[in-house]
Amino acid sequence: MYEGFNIWTFMAGLPLGLAIAGVVYFFVHRKAKKERIYDERYTAIHRHARSISWMVMTVAILVAWAIVIIIEGPKLAFFIMTALWVIHMLSWAIGTAIANKDY
């Protein structure tokens, strides 16, 4: 299954790729701040987009969870999906608590 795949090459390239992505993000973000791209409209649009994305992800996890339990039963995939659901909802609860603290 993993013929020709060198795990050590992958593990060496992964941090390098993350470092390059971080440097690119830093310069792009700095340039955008100088050009005042991050105004109130940008914030409102992205907040709304994250909200829609969150609801779509919630439905997708529930559908995947149901498919896994019907097809595989209570095996490893089910418990991974359950853990993903718990993390998803806990992060939402923590985010809500933090956001409510500001108001």
JSON list of N, CA, C and O in Angstrom, two decimals, residues 10-36:
[
{"chain": "A", "resi": 10, "resn": "PHE", "atom": "N", "xyz": [8.83, 12.53, 3.89]},
{"chain": "A", "resi": 10, "resn": "PHE", "atom": "CA", "xyz": [7.59, 13.24, 4.23]},
{"chain": "A", "resi": 10, "resn": "PHE", "atom": "C", "xyz": [7.75, 14.02, 5.53]},
{"chain": "A", "resi": 10, "resn": "PHE", "atom": "O", "xyz": [7.36, 15.19, 5.62]},
{"chain": "A", "resi": 11, "resn": "MET", "atom": "N", "xyz": [8.30, 13.41, 6.54]},
{"chain": "A", "resi": 11, "resn": "MET", "atom": "CA", "xyz": [8.45, 14.07, 7.84]},
{"chain": "A", "resi": 11, "resn": "MET", "atom": "C", "xyz": [9.44, 15.22, 7.78]},
{"chain": "A", "resi": 11, "resn": "MET", "atom": "O", "xyz": [9.32, 16.18, 8.53]},
{"chain": "A", "resi": 12, "resn": "ALA", "atom": "N", "xyz": [10.42, 15.16, 6.89]},
{"chain": "A", "resi": 12, "resn": "ALA", "atom": "CA", "xyz": [11.35, 16.28, 6.72]},
{"chain": "A", "resi": 12, "resn": "ALA", "atom": "C", "xyz": [10.70, 17.41, 5.93]},
{"chain": "A", "resi": 12, "resn": "ALA", "atom": "O", "xyz": [10.93, 18.59, 6.20]},
{"chain": "A", "resi": 13, "resn": "GLY", "atom": "N", "xyz": [9.86, 17.07, 4.95]},
{"chain": "A", "resi": 13, "resn": "GLY", "atom": "CA", "xyz": [9.24, 18.08, 4.12]},
{"chain": "A", "resi": 13, "resn": "GLY", "atom": "C", "xyz": [8.06, 18.77, 4.78]},
{"chain": "A", "resi": 13, "resn": "GLY", "atom": "O", "xyz": [7.74, 19.92, 4.46]},
{"chain": "A", "resi": 14, "resn": "LEU", "atom": "N", "xyz": [7.41, 18.10, 5.70]},
{"chain": "A", "resi": 14, "resn": "LEU", "atom": "CA", "xyz": [6.24, 18.67, 6.35]},
{"chain": "A", "resi": 14, "resn": "LEU", "atom": "C", "xyz": [6.57, 19.96, 7.12]},
{"chain": "A", "resi": 14, "resn": "LEU", "atom": "O", "xyz": [5.92, 20.98, 6.91]},
{"chain": "A", "resi": 15, "resn": "PRO", "atom": "N", "xyz": [7.57, 19.95, 8.01]},
{"chain": "A", "resi": 15, "resn": "PRO", "atom": "CA", "xyz": [7.90, 21.21, 8.70]},
{"chain": "A", "resi": 15, "resn": "PRO", "atom": "C", "xyz": [8.38, 22.30, 7.74]},
{"chain": "A", "resi": 15, "resn": "PRO", "atom": "O", "xyz": [8.08, 23.48, 7.94]},
{"chain": "A", "resi": 16, "resn": "LEU", "atom": "N", "xyz": [9.08, 21.91, 6.70]},
{"chain": "A", "resi": 16, "resn": "LEU", "atom": "CA", "xyz": [9.56, 22.89, 5.73]},
{"chain": "A", "resi": 16, "resn": "LEU", "atom": "C", "xyz": [8.36, 23.53, 5.02]},
{"chain": "A", "resi": 16, "resn": "LEU", "atom": "O", "xyz": [8.31, 24.76, 4.86]},
{"chain": "A", "resi": 17, "resn": "GLY", "atom": "N", "xyz": [7.39, 22.74, 4.63]},
{"chain": "A", "resi": 17, "resn": "GLY", "atom": "CA", "xyz": [6.19, 23.28, 3.99]},
{"chain": "A", "resi": 17, "resn": "GLY", "atom": "C", "xyz": [5.41, 24.19, 4.91]},
{"chain": "A", "resi": 17, "resn": "GLY", "atom": "O", "xyz": [4.90, 25.23, 4.50]},
{"chain": "A", "resi": 18, "resn": "LEU", "atom": "N", "xyz": [5.29, 23.80, 6.17]},
{"chain": "A", "resi": 18, "resn": "LEU", "atom": "CA", "xyz": [4.60, 24.64, 7.15]},
{"chain": "A", "resi": 18, "resn": "LEU", "atom": "C", "xyz": [5.34, 25.96, 7.38]},
{"chain": "A", "resi": 18, "resn": "LEU", "atom": "O", "xyz": [4.71, 27.01, 7.52]},
{"chain": "A", "resi": 19, "resn": "ALA", "atom": "N", "xyz": [6.66, 25.90, 7.41]},
{"chain": "A", "resi": 19, "resn": "ALA", "atom": "CA", "xyz": [7.45, 27.12, 7.60]},
{"chain": "A", "resi": 19, "resn": "ALA", "atom": "C", "xyz": [7.29, 28.06, 6.40]},
{"chain": "A", "resi": 19, "resn": "ALA", "atom": "O", "xyz": [7.12, 29.27, 6.58]},
{"chain": "A", "resi": 20, "resn": "ILE", "atom": "N", "xyz": [7.32, 27.52, 5.19]},
{"chain": "A", "resi": 20, "resn": "ILE", "atom": "CA", "xyz": [7.14, 28.35, 4.00]},
{"chain": "A", "resi": 20, "resn": "ILE", "atom": "C", "xyz": [5.75, 28.98, 4.00]},
{"chain": "A", "resi": 20, "resn": "ILE", "atom": "O", "xyz": [5.59, 30.17, 3.71]},
{"chain": "A", "resi": 21, "resn": "ALA", "atom": "N", "xyz": [4.73, 28.19, 4.34]},
{"chain": "A", "resi": 21, "resn": "ALA", "atom": "CA", "xyz": [3.36, 28.72, 4.40]},
{"chain": "A", "resi": 21, "resn": "ALA", "atom": "C", "xyz": [3.25, 29.81, 5.45]},
{"chain": "A", "resi": 21, "resn": "ALA", "atom": "O", "xyz": [2.56, 30.82, 5.24]},
{"chain": "A", "resi": 22, "resn": "GLY", "atom": "N", "xyz": [3.92, 29.64, 6.58]},
{"chain": "A", "resi": 22, "resn": "GLY", "atom": "CA", "xyz": [3.90, 30.66, 7.63]},
{"chain": "A", "resi": 22, "resn": "GLY", "atom": "C", "xyz": [4.54, 31.97, 7.19]},
{"chain": "A", "resi": 22, "resn": "GLY", "atom": "O", "xyz": [4.02, 33.05, 7.47]},
{"chain": "A", "resi": 23, "resn": "VAL", "atom": "N", "xyz": [5.66, 31.88, 6.49]},
{"chain": "A", "resi": 23, "resn": "VAL", "atom": "CA", "xyz": [6.34, 33.08, 6.00]},
{"chain": "A", "resi": 23, "resn": "VAL", "atom": "C", "xyz": [5.48, 33.80, 4.97]},
{"chain": "A", "resi": 23, "resn": "VAL", "atom": "O", "xyz": [5.33, 35.03, 5.01]},
{"chain": "A", "resi": 24, "resn": "VAL", "atom": "N", "xyz": [4.89, 33.05, 4.04]},
{"chain": "A", "resi": 24, "resn": "VAL", "atom": "CA", "xyz": [4.02, 33.65, 3.03]},
{"chain": "A", "resi": 24, "resn": "VAL", "atom": "C", "xyz": [2.83, 34.32, 3.70]},
{"chain": "A", "resi": 24, "resn": "VAL", "atom": "O", "xyz": [2.46, 35.45, 3.37]},
{"chain": "A", "resi": 25, "resn": "TYR", "atom": "N", "xyz": [2.21, 33.64, 4.66]},
{"chain": "A", "resi": 25, "resn": "TYR", "atom": "CA", "xyz": [1.07, 34.21, 5.38]},
{"chain": "A", "resi": 25, "resn": "TYR", "atom": "C", "xyz": [1.46, 35.51, 6.07]},
{"chain": "A", "resi": 25, "resn": "TYR", "atom": "O", "xyz": [0.71, 36.49, 6.04]},
{"chain": "A", "resi": 26, "resn": "PHE", "atom": "N", "xyz": [2.63, 35.54, 6.71]},
{"chain": "A", "resi": 26, "resn": "PHE", "atom": "CA", "xyz": [3.08, 36.72, 7.43]},
{"chain": "A", "resi": 26, "resn": "PHE", "atom": "C", "xyz": [3.17, 37.93, 6.50]},
{"chain": "A", "resi": 26, "resn": "PHE", "atom": "O", "xyz": [2.66, 39.00, 6.81]},
{"chain": "A", "resi": 27, "resn": "PHE", "atom": "N", "xyz": [3.81, 37.75, 5.34]},
{"chain": "A", "resi": 27, "resn": "PHE", "atom": "CA", "xyz": [3.99, 38.87, 4.43]},
{"chain": "A", "resi": 27, "resn": "PHE", "atom": "C", "xyz": [2.68, 39.31, 3.78]},
{"chain": "A", "resi": 27, "resn": "PHE", "atom": "O", "xyz": [2.43, 40.50, 3.61]},
{"chain": "A", "resi": 28, "resn": "VAL", "atom": "N", "xyz": [1.83, 38.35, 3.41]},
{"chain": "A", "resi": 28, "resn": "VAL", "atom": "CA", "xyz": [0.54, 38.70, 2.81]},
{"chain": "A", "resi": 28, "resn": "VAL", "atom": "C", "xyz": [-0.33, 39.43, 3.83]},
{"chain": "A", "resi": 28, "resn": "VAL", "atom": "O", "xyz": [-0.98, 40.43, 3.52]},
{"chain": "A", "resi": 29, "resn": "HIS", "atom": "N", "xyz": [-0.36, 38.93, 5.07]},
{"chain": "A", "resi": 29, "resn": "HIS", "atom": "CA", "xyz": [-1.17, 39.56, 6.12]},
{"chain": "A", "resi": 29, "resn": "HIS", "atom": "C", "xyz": [-0.67, 40.98, 6.43]},
{"chain": "A", "resi": 29, "resn": "HIS", "atom": "O", "xyz": [-1.46, 41.91, 6.60]},
{"chain": "A", "resi": 30, "resn": "ARG", "atom": "N", "xyz": [0.64, 41.15, 6.47]},
{"chain": "A", "resi": 30, "resn": "ARG", "atom": "CA", "xyz": [1.21, 42.47, 6.74]},
{"chain": "A", "resi": 30, "resn": "ARG", "atom": "C", "xyz": [0.88, 43.46, 5.63]},
{"chain": "A", "resi": 30, "resn": "ARG", "atom": "O", "xyz": [0.52, 44.61, 5.90]},
{"chain": "A", "resi": 31, "resn": "LYS", "atom": "N", "xyz": [0.97, 43.01, 4.38]},
{"chain": "A", "resi": 31, "resn": "LYS", "atom": "CA", "xyz": [0.64, 43.87, 3.25]},
{"chain": "A", "resi": 31, "resn": "LYS", "atom": "C", "xyz": [-0.84, 44.25, 3.28]},
{"chain": "A", "resi": 31, "resn": "LYS", "atom": "O", "xyz": [-1.21, 45.40, 3.03]},
{"chain": "A", "resi": 32, "resn": "ALA", "atom": "N", "xyz": [-1.71, 43.29, 3.61]},
{"chain": "A", "resi": 32, "resn": "ALA", "atom": "CA", "xyz": [-3.15, 43.57, 3.66]},
{"chain": "A", "resi": 32, "resn": "ALA", "atom": "C", "xyz": [-3.47, 44.56, 4.79]},
{"chain": "A", "resi": 32, "resn": "ALA", "atom": "O", "xyz": [-4.34, 45.41, 4.62]},
{"chain": "A", "resi": 33, "resn": "LYS", "atom": "N", "xyz": [-2.80, 44.47, 5.91]},
{"chain": "A", "resi": 33, "resn": "LYS", "atom": "CA", "xyz": [-3.04, 45.42, 7.00]},
{"chain": "A", "resi": 33, "resn": "LYS", "atom": "C", "xyz": [-2.62, 46.83, 6.59]},
{"chain": "A", "resi": 33, "resn": "LYS", "atom": "O", "xyz": [-3.30, 47.80, 6.93]},
{"chain": "A", "resi": 34, "resn": "LYS", "atom": "N", "xyz": [-1.51, 46.95, 5.86]},
{"chain": "A", "resi": 34, "resn": "LYS", "atom": "CA", "xyz": [-1.06, 48.26, 5.40]},
{"chain": "A", "resi": 34, "resn": "LYS", "atom": "C", "xyz": [-2.05, 48.88, 4.43]},
{"chain": "A", "resi": 34, "resn": "LYS", "atom": "O", "xyz": [-2.22, 50.10, 4.39]},
{"chain": "A", "resi": 35, "resn": "GLU", "atom": "N", "xyz": [-2.70, 48.05, 3.62]},
{"chain": "A", "resi": 35, "resn": "GLU", "atom": "CA", "xyz": [-3.68, 48.54, 2.65]},
{"chain": "A", "resi": 35, "resn": "GLU", "atom": "C", "xyz": [-5.08, 48.66, 3.25]},
{"chain": "A", "resi": 35, "resn": "GLU", "atom": "O", "xyz": [-6.03, 48.94, 2.53]},
{"chain": "A", "resi": 36, "resn": "ARG", "atom": "N", "xyz": [-5.20, 48.42, 4.54]},
{"chain": "A", "resi": 36, "resn": "ARG", "atom": "CA", "xyz": [-6.47, 48.53, 5.27]},
{"chain": "A", "resi": 36, "resn": "ARG", "atom": "C", "xyz": [-7.58, 47.66, 4.66]},
{"chain": "A", "resi": 36, "resn": "ARG", "atom": "O", "xyz": [-8.72, 48.08, 4.52]}
]
